[in-house]
XYZ file of C-alpha atoms in Angstrom:
681
model
C 206.641 -67.970 103.912
C 206.476 -67.836 100.146
C 207.737 -64.553 98.622
C 207.094 -62.932 95.240
C 210.755 -63.473 94.365
C 210.553 -67.221 95.042
C 210.522 -69.679 92.135
C 207.139 -70.446 90.673
C 207.618 -74.094 91.722
C 206.860 -72.964 95.311
C 203.211 -72.566 94.311
C 200.806 -75.310 95.295
C 200.150 -77.652 92.368
C 203.183 -76.602 90.307
C 205.421 -79.616 89.762
C 208.705 -79.971 87.874
C 207.120 -80.427 84.458
C 204.759 -77.455 84.854
C 207.608 -75.314 86.216
C 209.653 -76.177 83.110
C 206.736 -75.186 80.858
C 206.327 -71.911 82.753
C 210.044 -71.217 82.442
C 209.756 -71.728 78.667
C 207.165 -68.937 78.754
C 209.600 -66.659 80.601
C 207.923 -67.224 83.966
C 210.494 -68.179 86.585
C 209.276 -66.411 89.735
C 205.887 -65.840 91.305
C 206.273 -62.156 90.399
C 206.783 -63.106 86.725
C 203.528 -65.040 86.836
C 201.591 -62.149 88.362
C 202.814 -59.741 85.657
C 201.921 -62.072 82.797
C 198.854 -60.256 81.530
C 196.174 -61.815 79.289
C 196.316 -60.695 75.663
C 192.513 -60.616 75.534
C 189.384 -61.547 77.452
C 186.813 -64.001 76.203
C 183.511 -62.138 76.305
C 180.647 -64.371 77.451
C 178.018 -61.645 77.746
C 174.821 -62.442 75.860
C 174.523 -60.433 72.630
C 171.875 -59.574 70.067
C 172.913 -60.958 66.670
C 171.405 -57.906 64.952
C 174.008 -55.738 66.712
C 176.956 -58.122 66.249
C 179.476 -57.387 63.445
C 180.529 -60.083 60.988
C 183.253 -62.489 62.222
C 182.986 -61.380 65.858
C 182.800 -63.917 68.673
C 179.370 -64.025 70.220
C 177.496 -65.774 73.031
C 173.776 -66.379 72.504
C 171.016 -68.129 74.378
C 168.782 -70.016 71.941
C 166.150 -72.723 71.446
C 166.835 -75.813 69.319
C 164.255 -75.789 66.494
C 165.086 -78.952 64.517
C 166.885 -82.246 64.784
C 170.636 -81.753 64.163
C 172.288 -83.366 61.138
C 175.801 -84.839 61.017
C 178.018 -85.042 57.950
C 181.091 -87.290 58.198
C 184.041 -85.736 56.327
C 186.544 -88.551 56.559
C 188.479 -90.349 59.254
C 187.558 -88.872 62.673
C 186.167 -85.717 61.073
C 182.566 -84.604 61.186
C 180.344 -81.533 60.819
C 177.237 -81.213 62.983
C 174.648 -78.584 62.037
C 171.583 -77.554 64.024
C 168.944 -74.852 63.409
C 168.130 -72.671 66.427
C 166.056 -69.606 67.299
C 168.233 -66.912 68.884
C 165.925 -64.056 69.848
C 164.165 -63.163 66.582
C 166.813 -64.830 64.409
C 166.546 -68.314 62.937
C 170.187 -69.322 62.420
C 172.344 -72.390 62.043
C 175.037 -73.478 64.473
C 177.900 -75.639 63.203
C 180.152 -77.811 65.395
C 183.163 -79.623 63.949
C 184.194 -83.049 65.274
C 181.575 -82.983 68.033
C 178.999 -85.394 66.613
C 178.391 -86.720 70.141
C 176.306 -83.554 70.730
C 173.588 -84.881 68.418
C 171.863 -86.831 71.210
C 171.829 -83.790 73.536
C 170.539 -81.170 71.095
C 166.849 -81.990 71.514
C 164.293 -79.806 69.676
C 162.659 -77.394 72.146
C 165.628 -77.416 74.550
C 167.469 -74.227 75.564
C 171.227 -74.000 75.003
C 173.914 -71.305 75.377
C 176.466 -71.208 72.569
C 179.700 -69.272 72.044
C 181.272 -69.063 68.592
C 182.155 -66.875 65.618
C 179.253 -65.147 63.880
C 179.164 -65.408 60.067
C 176.691 -62.635 59.310
C 176.439 -63.327 55.572
C 175.611 -67.032 55.912
C 173.672 -66.549 59.178
C 175.823 -69.234 60.833
C 177.546 -69.436 64.218
C 180.654 -71.622 64.132
C 180.334 -72.971 67.639
C 183.267 -73.534 69.974
C 181.512 -74.142 73.302
C 177.971 -75.083 74.311
C 176.224 -75.399 77.669
C 172.800 -76.919 78.069
C 170.197 -74.637 79.572
C 170.057 -70.839 80.005
C 173.177 -68.872 80.942
C 173.364 -69.059 84.729
C 177.036 -68.547 85.684
C 178.285 -65.101 86.576
C 181.507 -65.198 84.509
C 181.188 -62.682 81.667
C 184.905 -62.213 80.980
C 187.548 -64.905 81.027
C 191.268 -64.112 80.556
C 193.094 -65.682 77.605
C 196.887 -65.886 77.986
C 199.610 -66.537 75.383
C 200.668 -69.997 76.546
C 201.903 -71.551 73.259
C 199.968 -74.715 74.068
C 202.310 -75.604 76.937
C 199.744 -75.217 79.734
C 195.938 -75.377 79.590
C 194.237 -71.999 80.064
C 192.069 -73.330 82.872
C 195.053 -74.509 84.930
C 196.972 -71.263 84.341
C 193.962 -69.247 85.540
C 193.925 -71.378 88.688
C 197.578 -70.497 89.427
C 196.864 -66.821 88.764
C 193.879 -66.832 91.114
C 196.029 -68.455 93.798
C 198.792 -65.829 93.458
C 196.353 -62.912 93.446
C 194.598 -64.176 96.570
C 197.883 -64.699 98.415
C 199.899 -61.649 97.322
C 197.476 -59.110 95.832
C 196.980 -57.105 99.011
C 200.704 -56.857 99.793
C 201.897 -55.337 96.515
C 203.262 -51.770 96.756
C 201.593 -49.165 94.540
C 204.113 -47.375 92.334
C 201.775 -44.539 91.329
C 201.582 -41.855 94.065
C 198.139 -41.366 95.628
C 197.790 -37.769 94.410
C 198.196 -38.929 90.783
C 195.727 -41.782 91.295
C 193.207 -39.288 92.660
C 193.914 -36.696 89.961
C 193.426 -39.145 87.077
C 190.829 -41.355 88.826
C 193.069 -44.417 88.517
C 192.278 -47.666 90.304
C 194.746 -49.020 92.875
C 197.347 -51.682 92.091
C 195.198 -54.383 93.726
C 192.043 -53.349 91.870
C 194.009 -53.082 88.650
C 195.425 -56.606 88.927
C 191.963 -58.024 89.631
C 190.536 -56.101 86.700
C 193.276 -57.097 84.268
C 193.126 -60.809 85.161
C 189.553 -61.414 86.375
C 187.318 -58.418 85.557
C 183.808 -58.374 86.987
C 182.496 -56.460 83.992
C 183.629 -54.458 80.963
C 184.075 -51.248 82.976
C 186.306 -53.028 85.513
C 188.536 -54.322 82.702
C 188.646 -50.879 81.051
C 189.703 -49.109 84.257
C 192.387 -51.719 84.975
C 193.779 -51.383 81.476
C 193.763 -47.588 81.775
C 195.751 -47.726 85.020
C 198.472 -50.044 83.706
C 198.733 -48.194 80.372
C 199.508 -44.998 82.283
C 201.984 -46.777 84.572
C 203.838 -48.344 81.628
C 204.015 -45.094 79.682
C 205.037 -43.117 82.779
C 207.891 -45.540 83.517
C 209.027 -45.382 79.906
C 208.895 -41.586 79.822
C 210.762 -41.356 83.138
C 213.611 -43.299 81.545
C 213.600 -41.080 78.450
C 213.431 -37.800 80.373
C 216.163 -38.940 82.772
C 218.385 -39.822 79.828
C 217.723 -36.395 78.308
C 218.571 -34.661 81.578
C 221.791 -36.653 82.022
C 222.881 -35.755 78.490
C 221.889 -32.134 78.921
C 223.800 -31.807 82.206
C 226.911 -33.648 81.049
C 227.261 -32.878 77.362
C 228.172 -29.222 77.208
C 227.554 -27.864 73.767
C 228.769 -24.852 71.835
C 227.005 -21.517 72.263
C 226.528 -20.302 68.691
C 226.234 -16.512 68.998
C 225.089 -15.901 65.448
C 224.659 -12.508 63.761
C 220.900 -11.920 63.737
C 221.081 -9.026 61.254
C 223.060 -11.072 58.711
C 220.634 -13.976 59.193
C 217.651 -11.717 58.440
C 219.365 -10.405 55.300
C 219.960 -13.975 54.109
C 216.320 -14.956 54.732
C 215.126 -11.869 52.805
C 217.351 -12.852 49.861
C 215.634 -16.222 49.424
C 213.468 -16.543 46.290
C 210.261 -17.116 48.290
C 208.594 -16.218 51.570
C 208.977 -18.729 54.411
C 205.818 -20.471 55.574
C 204.621 -20.014 59.142
C 205.807 -23.540 59.962
C 209.285 -22.863 58.543
C 209.581 -19.658 60.604
C 208.524 -21.503 63.762
C 211.049 -24.291 63.201
C 213.893 -21.865 62.389
C 213.188 -20.068 65.683
C 213.218 -23.378 67.607
C 216.581 -24.402 66.120
C 218.183 -20.960 66.481
C 217.109 -20.848 70.130
C 218.862 -24.209 70.624
C 222.013 -22.926 68.906
C 222.374 -20.141 71.486
C 222.029 -22.547 74.429
C 225.161 -23.886 76.177
C 223.792 -27.435 75.827
C 224.256 -29.546 72.695
C 221.212 -29.529 70.455
C 219.765 -32.944 69.626
C 216.750 -32.234 67.431
C 214.699 -34.141 64.841
C 213.196 -32.075 62.017
C 210.223 -33.702 60.314
C 208.788 -32.297 57.137
C 206.656 -33.742 54.384
C 208.047 -34.043 50.859
C 208.334 -30.526 49.421
C 207.703 -28.723 52.717
C 211.022 -26.841 52.598
C 213.384 -28.610 55.013
C 216.440 -27.744 52.871
C 215.735 -24.009 53.216
C 215.493 -24.373 56.996
C 218.793 -26.308 56.980
C 220.443 -23.554 54.914
C 219.288 -20.788 57.281
C 220.576 -22.639 60.342
C 223.882 -23.507 58.662
C 224.337 -19.836 57.810
C 223.628 -18.913 61.434
C 226.531 -21.160 62.511
C 228.824 -19.680 59.833
C 228.123 -16.094 61.012
C 229.329 -17.159 64.461
C 232.629 -18.446 63.059
C 231.769 -22.156 62.963
C 231.790 -24.699 60.152
C 228.742 -26.735 59.198
C 228.360 -30.245 57.748
C 225.431 -31.847 55.947
C 225.494 -35.608 55.341
C 223.092 -37.153 52.808
C 222.542 -40.877 52.047
C 223.191 -40.742 48.275
C 225.527 -38.856 45.946
C 222.616 -37.501 43.932
C 220.916 -36.072 47.010
C 224.242 -34.606 48.238
C 224.776 -32.980 44.825
C 221.261 -31.517 44.881
C 221.860 -30.023 48.335
C 225.226 -28.618 47.232
C 223.721 -27.069 44.101
C 220.962 -25.328 46.107
C 223.218 -24.115 48.902
C 225.926 -22.823 46.556
C 223.316 -20.763 44.674
C 221.812 -19.316 47.868
C 225.141 -18.631 49.608
C 227.182 -17.249 46.693
C 226.113 -13.594 47.249
C 227.122 -13.883 50.910
C 230.632 -15.195 50.383
C 229.962 -18.511 52.124
C 232.340 -21.224 50.888
C 230.501 -24.492 50.178
C 232.208 -27.745 49.102
C 230.996 -31.199 48.077
C 232.766 -34.405 49.111
C 231.655 -37.843 47.914
C 233.099 -41.171 46.871
C 233.411 -39.820 43.331
C 235.663 -36.903 44.311
C 239.003 -37.363 42.493
C 242.147 -37.942 44.562
C 243.845 -34.599 43.876
C 240.636 -32.590 44.336
C 239.941 -34.483 47.537
C 243.407 -33.704 48.943
C 243.037 -29.981 48.207
C 239.520 -29.968 49.667
C 240.657 -31.619 52.922
C 243.524 -29.124 53.273
C 241.094 -26.223 52.840
C 238.704 -27.818 55.346
C 241.255 -28.206 58.138
C 242.551 -24.669 57.479
C 239.060 -23.212 57.870
C 238.815 -22.140 54.211
C 235.569 -24.132 53.738
C 232.508 -22.988 55.697
C 230.041 -25.757 54.834
C 230.885 -29.294 53.717
C 228.195 -31.378 52.077
C 228.632 -35.051 51.301
C 227.778 -38.696 51.694
C 229.348 -41.304 54.004
C 232.653 -39.851 52.723
C 232.322 -37.192 55.453
C 233.010 -39.745 58.192
C 236.347 -40.985 56.823
C 239.237 -40.616 59.342
C 241.175 -38.111 57.215
C 238.233 -35.662 57.064
C 239.218 -33.102 59.716
C 237.364 -29.854 60.372
C 238.863 -26.602 61.609
C 235.920 -25.694 63.864
C 232.820 -27.831 63.315
C 229.849 -26.399 65.213
C 226.709 -27.645 63.459
C 225.957 -31.070 61.953
C 222.907 -32.022 59.861
C 222.082 -35.597 58.874
C 219.489 -35.811 56.087
C 217.192 -38.864 56.015
C 218.776 -39.842 59.327
C 217.197 -43.320 59.391
C 219.409 -44.277 56.406
C 222.526 -44.017 58.582
C 223.568 -46.190 61.517
C 223.953 -44.830 65.033
C 227.737 -45.279 64.803
C 227.966 -43.371 61.496
C 226.046 -40.432 62.959
C 228.266 -40.496 66.073
C 231.510 -40.415 64.030
C 230.375 -37.265 62.201
C 229.305 -35.606 65.447
C 232.677 -36.423 67.057
C 234.527 -34.465 64.359
C 233.612 -31.340 66.332
C 233.629 -30.492 70.031
C 230.031 -31.325 70.951
C 228.524 -29.645 67.863
C 224.785 -29.041 67.697
C 223.047 -31.842 65.811
C 219.969 -31.710 63.587
C 218.452 -34.852 62.064
C 216.093 -34.390 59.110
C 213.552 -36.812 57.691
C 210.927 -36.591 54.956
C 209.174 -39.649 56.389
C 206.166 -38.272 58.276
C 206.128 -39.908 61.695
C 203.000 -39.561 63.841
C 203.638 -37.444 66.929
C 202.856 -40.446 69.149
C 205.736 -42.417 67.646
C 208.060 -39.441 67.393
C 207.945 -38.726 71.136
C 208.339 -42.437 71.870
C 210.937 -43.683 69.394
C 212.823 -40.354 69.407
C 211.937 -39.329 72.941
C 215.481 -38.280 73.843
C 215.357 -35.723 71.009
C 213.426 -32.511 70.659
C 211.049 -32.787 67.698
C 210.244 -29.989 65.235
C 207.612 -30.409 62.539
C 207.073 -28.503 59.292
C 203.380 -29.231 58.932
C 202.548 -26.634 56.273
C 203.236 -26.664 52.536
C 204.496 -23.631 50.555
C 201.766 -21.543 48.919
C 200.982 -22.187 45.264
C 202.229 -25.766 45.196
C 200.032 -27.887 42.916
C 198.371 -30.893 44.577
C 199.260 -34.249 43.025
C 196.145 -35.889 41.560
C 195.972 -39.472 42.829
C 193.763 -42.136 41.230
C 193.093 -45.748 42.176
C 192.626 -48.038 39.169
C 192.097 -51.772 38.731
C 194.473 -53.975 36.724
C 192.006 -54.295 33.834
C 192.200 -50.490 33.397
C 195.962 -50.533 32.716
C 195.599 -49.684 29.017
C 193.871 -46.373 29.816
C 196.590 -45.630 32.398
C 199.309 -46.159 29.761
C 197.434 -43.882 27.339
C 197.433 -41.110 29.955
C 201.138 -41.760 30.639
C 201.929 -41.391 26.924
C 200.099 -38.048 26.807
C 202.459 -36.749 29.495
C 205.506 -38.051 27.605
C 204.245 -36.438 24.398
C 204.095 -33.126 26.278
C 207.798 -33.534 27.064
C 207.391 -34.842 30.617
C 208.869 -37.940 32.306
C 207.376 -40.768 34.363
C 208.078 -43.415 36.993
C 206.734 -46.982 37.028
C 207.128 -48.500 40.514
C 207.030 -52.259 41.254
C 207.296 -54.216 44.522
C 209.655 -56.958 43.252
C 212.818 -57.140 41.138
C 212.280 -60.479 39.401
C 209.427 -62.925 38.972
C 208.433 -64.781 42.132
C 206.694 -68.154 42.336
C 205.342 -67.268 45.766
C 203.863 -63.849 45.104
C 201.515 -62.989 42.279
C 202.753 -59.413 41.922
C 204.297 -57.406 39.119
C 208.085 -57.270 38.978
C 210.450 -54.605 37.714
C 212.143 -56.712 35.023
C 208.832 -57.769 33.463
C 207.384 -54.248 33.613
C 210.561 -52.845 32.047
C 210.262 -55.297 29.135
C 206.520 -54.643 28.723
C 206.923 -50.857 28.666
C 209.965 -51.005 26.375
C 207.855 -53.090 23.972
C 204.796 -50.807 24.381
C 206.725 -47.605 23.543
C 208.746 -49.444 20.885
C 211.576 -46.919 20.692
C 209.327 -43.826 20.835
C 210.540 -43.196 24.393
C 213.524 -44.586 26.266
C 212.750 -46.820 29.270
C 215.289 -47.333 32.079
C 215.479 -49.925 34.880
C 216.701 -49.385 38.437
C 216.577 -51.610 41.531
C 218.447 -52.321 44.747
C 220.598 -55.137 43.337
C 222.354 -52.855 40.875
C 225.851 -51.743 41.946
C 225.903 -48.206 43.391
C 227.675 -46.712 40.357
C 225.113 -48.245 37.955
C 222.236 -46.925 40.076
C 223.783 -43.457 40.020
C 224.304 -43.676 36.245
C 220.661 -44.656 35.597
C 219.388 -41.964 37.962
C 221.614 -39.357 36.363
C 220.322 -40.294 32.880
C 216.772 -39.899 34.144
C 217.574 -36.579 35.873
C 219.139 -35.241 32.659
C 216.172 -36.358 30.541
C 217.952 -39.101 28.563
C 215.524 -41.668 30.032
C 211.833 -40.775 29.786
C 210.296 -43.660 31.801
C 212.098 -45.067 34.814
C 210.973 -48.515 35.973
C 212.099 -48.975 39.557
C 211.557 -50.636 42.895
C 211.313 -48.454 45.998
C 214.960 -47.332 45.771
C 213.627 -44.037 44.338
C 211.658 -43.470 47.530
C 214.124 -40.965 48.996
C 216.315 -38.216 47.654
C 215.395 -37.940 43.986
C 214.424 -34.557 42.578
C 213.397 -34.538 38.927
C 211.025 -31.574 38.437
C 210.141 -32.724 34.903
C 208.704 -36.049 36.188
C 204.927 -35.570 36.361
C 203.491 -39.089 36.201
C 203.859 -42.119 38.445
C 202.180 -45.492 38.158
C 202.531 -47.867 41.115
C 201.875 -51.531 40.282
C 200.361 -53.784 43.000
C 200.008 -50.724 45.223
C 198.177 -52.744 47.883
C 201.533 -54.300 48.803
C 202.850 -50.981 50.122
C 202.081 -49.207 53.374
C 200.522 -45.759 53.281
C 203.681 -43.990 54.435
C 205.709 -45.685 51.702
C 203.145 -44.915 49.000
C 203.180 -41.289 50.079
C 206.982 -41.179 49.946
C 206.923 -42.664 46.453
C 204.243 -40.220 45.301
C 206.497 -37.387 46.476
C 208.904 -38.085 43.596
C 206.442 -36.301 41.259
C 204.847 -32.895 41.755
C 208.228 -31.203 42.209
C 207.973 -28.814 39.264
C 205.581 -26.259 37.788
C 203.389 -28.759 35.900
C 200.383 -30.684 37.212
C 201.410 -34.176 38.349
C 199.575 -37.484 38.628
C 199.958 -40.684 40.634
C 198.025 -43.796 39.604
C 197.766 -46.732 42.006
C 197.127 -50.051 40.240
C 195.604 -52.301 42.889
C 193.034 -55.037 43.432
C 193.092 -55.295 47.244
C 191.236 -58.258 48.716
C 190.980 -56.988 52.295
C 188.960 -54.071 53.682
C 192.203 -52.642 55.078
C 193.801 -52.679 51.621
C 190.803 -50.892 50.111
C 190.879 -48.340 52.929
C 194.571 -47.622 52.232
C 193.917 -46.983 48.539
C 190.943 -44.758 49.346
C 193.003 -42.755 51.856
C 195.700 -42.108 49.254
C 193.172 -40.606 46.840
C 191.643 -38.384 49.539
C 194.665 -36.526 50.923
C 198.217 -35.415 50.122
C 198.931 -34.710 53.800
C 201.728 -37.094 54.833
C 201.093 -36.674 58.563
C 197.413 -37.601 58.200
C 198.393 -40.636 56.147
C 201.059 -41.607 58.691
C 198.458 -41.515 61.479
C 196.157 -43.692 59.351
C 199.030 -46.091 58.587
C 199.809 -46.370 62.281
C 196.152 -47.061 63.010
C 195.912 -49.770 60.320
C 199.271 -51.513 60.760
C 200.486 -50.752 64.302
C 203.812 -49.235 65.372
C 205.946 -52.350 64.846
C 204.970 -52.677 61.202
C 205.146 -48.907 60.710
C 208.886 -48.824 61.409
C 209.718 -52.475 60.776
C 209.808 -54.867 63.735
C 213.575 -55.087 64.147
C 214.495 -51.443 63.763
C 211.482 -49.849 65.408
C 213.327 -49.018 68.626
C 209.973 -49.183 70.373
C 209.462 -51.029 73.647
C 207.067 -53.956 73.882
C 204.329 -52.663 76.149
C 202.180 -55.231 77.950
C 199.090 -53.036 77.998
C 199.731 -49.626 76.434
C 198.811 -49.095 72.790
C 200.514 -46.161 71.072
C 197.618 -45.724 68.654
C 194.783 -45.572 71.153
C 196.666 -44.292 74.197
C 198.243 -41.233 72.592
C 196.603 -38.867 75.099
C 197.881 -40.993 77.971
C 201.359 -40.887 76.417
C 201.258 -37.084 76.250
C 200.155 -36.931 79.899
C 202.846 -39.395 80.992
C 205.483 -37.389 79.148
C 204.382 -34.143 80.835
C 204.331 -35.792 84.271
C 207.710 -37.477 83.777
C 209.337 -34.207 82.657
C 208.014 -32.366 85.720
C 209.145 -35.174 88.033
C 212.686 -35.384 86.658
C 213.169 -31.611 86.709
C 211.757 -31.184 90.236
C 213.130 -32.063 93.670
C 210.127 -33.981 95.059
C 210.644 -36.986 92.770
C 214.191 -37.535 94.048
C 213.339 -37.056 97.733
C 209.698 -37.832 98.627
C 208.615 -41.254 99.872
C 205.600 -41.138 97.504
C 207.898 -41.638 94.498
C 210.005 -44.393 96.057
C 208.844 -47.225 93.805
C 209.045 -45.146 90.615
C 212.635 -44.255 91.561
C 213.358 -47.928 92.201
C 212.041 -48.914 88.749
C 214.165 -46.169 87.200
C 217.285 -47.434 88.962
C 216.565 -51.005 87.851
C 216.309 -49.826 84.217
C 220.007 -48.893 84.251
C 219.452 -45.347 82.972
C 220.874 -43.754 86.109
C 224.129 -45.647 85.543
C 224.343 -44.126 82.066
C 223.289 -47.300 80.234
C 221.016 -46.863 77.256
C 217.723 -48.696 77.665
C 216.358 -51.015 75.000
């Protein structure tokens, strides 16, 4: 008897050549075939053209009104056009390289056509035609990603064969009480609905079932990993002095926002736990993450521990050190800065003081993870802009203490859906409120022909003693992309200001010391206009910079544009961001419009996720996100939340590990390797 684990060549009609093609698609067993889901369904339901959006595929029943005409376009190429009446609409249907249809398209005859609807030209670009009214019952036909190796029709035949033979025998991983609670279809019904739906509702319910199953399995792996770490990685109980902490908070130059207070409480609660904290702190540009970091570092110091804060650039590390030294000076907290620029003698003295416990908080760059950097009693580690460091770099810093509590900070707003997926093994805190009195950055979208008025406004700001950024997507001229580049813009602006104001140039190809030198000149006011690529996106704080112009802004994602915009608006003066863009697509126009409507980074991040998808949001290679067959993190965010809640309850309870109802979920978890301590992909 054929089994699901048998090679796909055991199926009737699958020969050696077909088996080889299936293997090239990653289908080696009958089970692999069954779990190859279609990426879409061809919709053959009849539609009213008045209700059909532009460029959507449509199936219409129509009457041929006139004799078709054929235009020959060259060797073996032709264009056949015929006028038809589809309901109340007189439209044209175009077929390419199907001139043989001319004899069959008789005026007065009824045909059924499927094709893409061009609403503006009132044309259907036909792909299939049947003669006569629509009589078959197939409204939805699965379309699989087959790379041209196997015809769709033959693949559907194999799928039908497998479903008929094995569909009833498949075990259902989702326990019956959850199926009933969420009104989920059974495994058998789901497979029928995903491959061969009877109608739109059948397909929707099947998709809903498998989206939940995928997200539940993923969350089970994440929550198991969290539990294993929590049970095995004993942390340090930081018994901080609450009274001293309150006095420090009261000494700060401004009142904490409600969001800052909430986040401080979440972190301080973690510090007191015997388990190692592993928390991600998200906060929009200017939301006050550094203050939260300072409070929590001070909490660790009052308990007799040392703290470390690692930043990705020297300038950012210096800014943190400057702030923390000012805040901590009245409290006798000893803060030191270590970077690649620290001189040899000063470095030696600093490291001696560190190992002797004479330094309470060490701030620095990658220099913190050098082998000779040894702490006396490291209890709390903060990594700022954590995505700029590799996993191994973050681990080395953490290992300089005995299971210190770890806080990762990022100013890149990440939608909650992605945060609990990509960073699911962490706890996530969000500062989603801006300090009172902060001036909103005025954002304007301008076309390229309006550049002269933009430069006039820029010069007004410079005349008032302010500074400005000019951001470009490329470093040098490109033959392939018609976009502005930093070198050209630098030369144009230098010529435009003609010595009245100094223009600087910074990009990723400059050596690190040159980048630092340019940035320092800008920070100190020696450079008034800084032309740069996106290397200024993170960690630059120049309160006097009040104007930013972004060239070819349509080439940036929303999250990136928002990060760039956050370089201005950091001082007391009103700031402006001008987006120079001529987007061709509706999506590009929508991005520009969104930027002018809100300064809320989390709202923009959600919009960016919706427009570009999770892979493009993070970058395909470094996203860390699984490839779901069915689940969509944008549209299934409620399902993800539910799956996370269910998975947490299962892992923490006894029933999941003992009851027969959870047998197949446990089996999937074991097969993932998590229970053996392996990290999943």
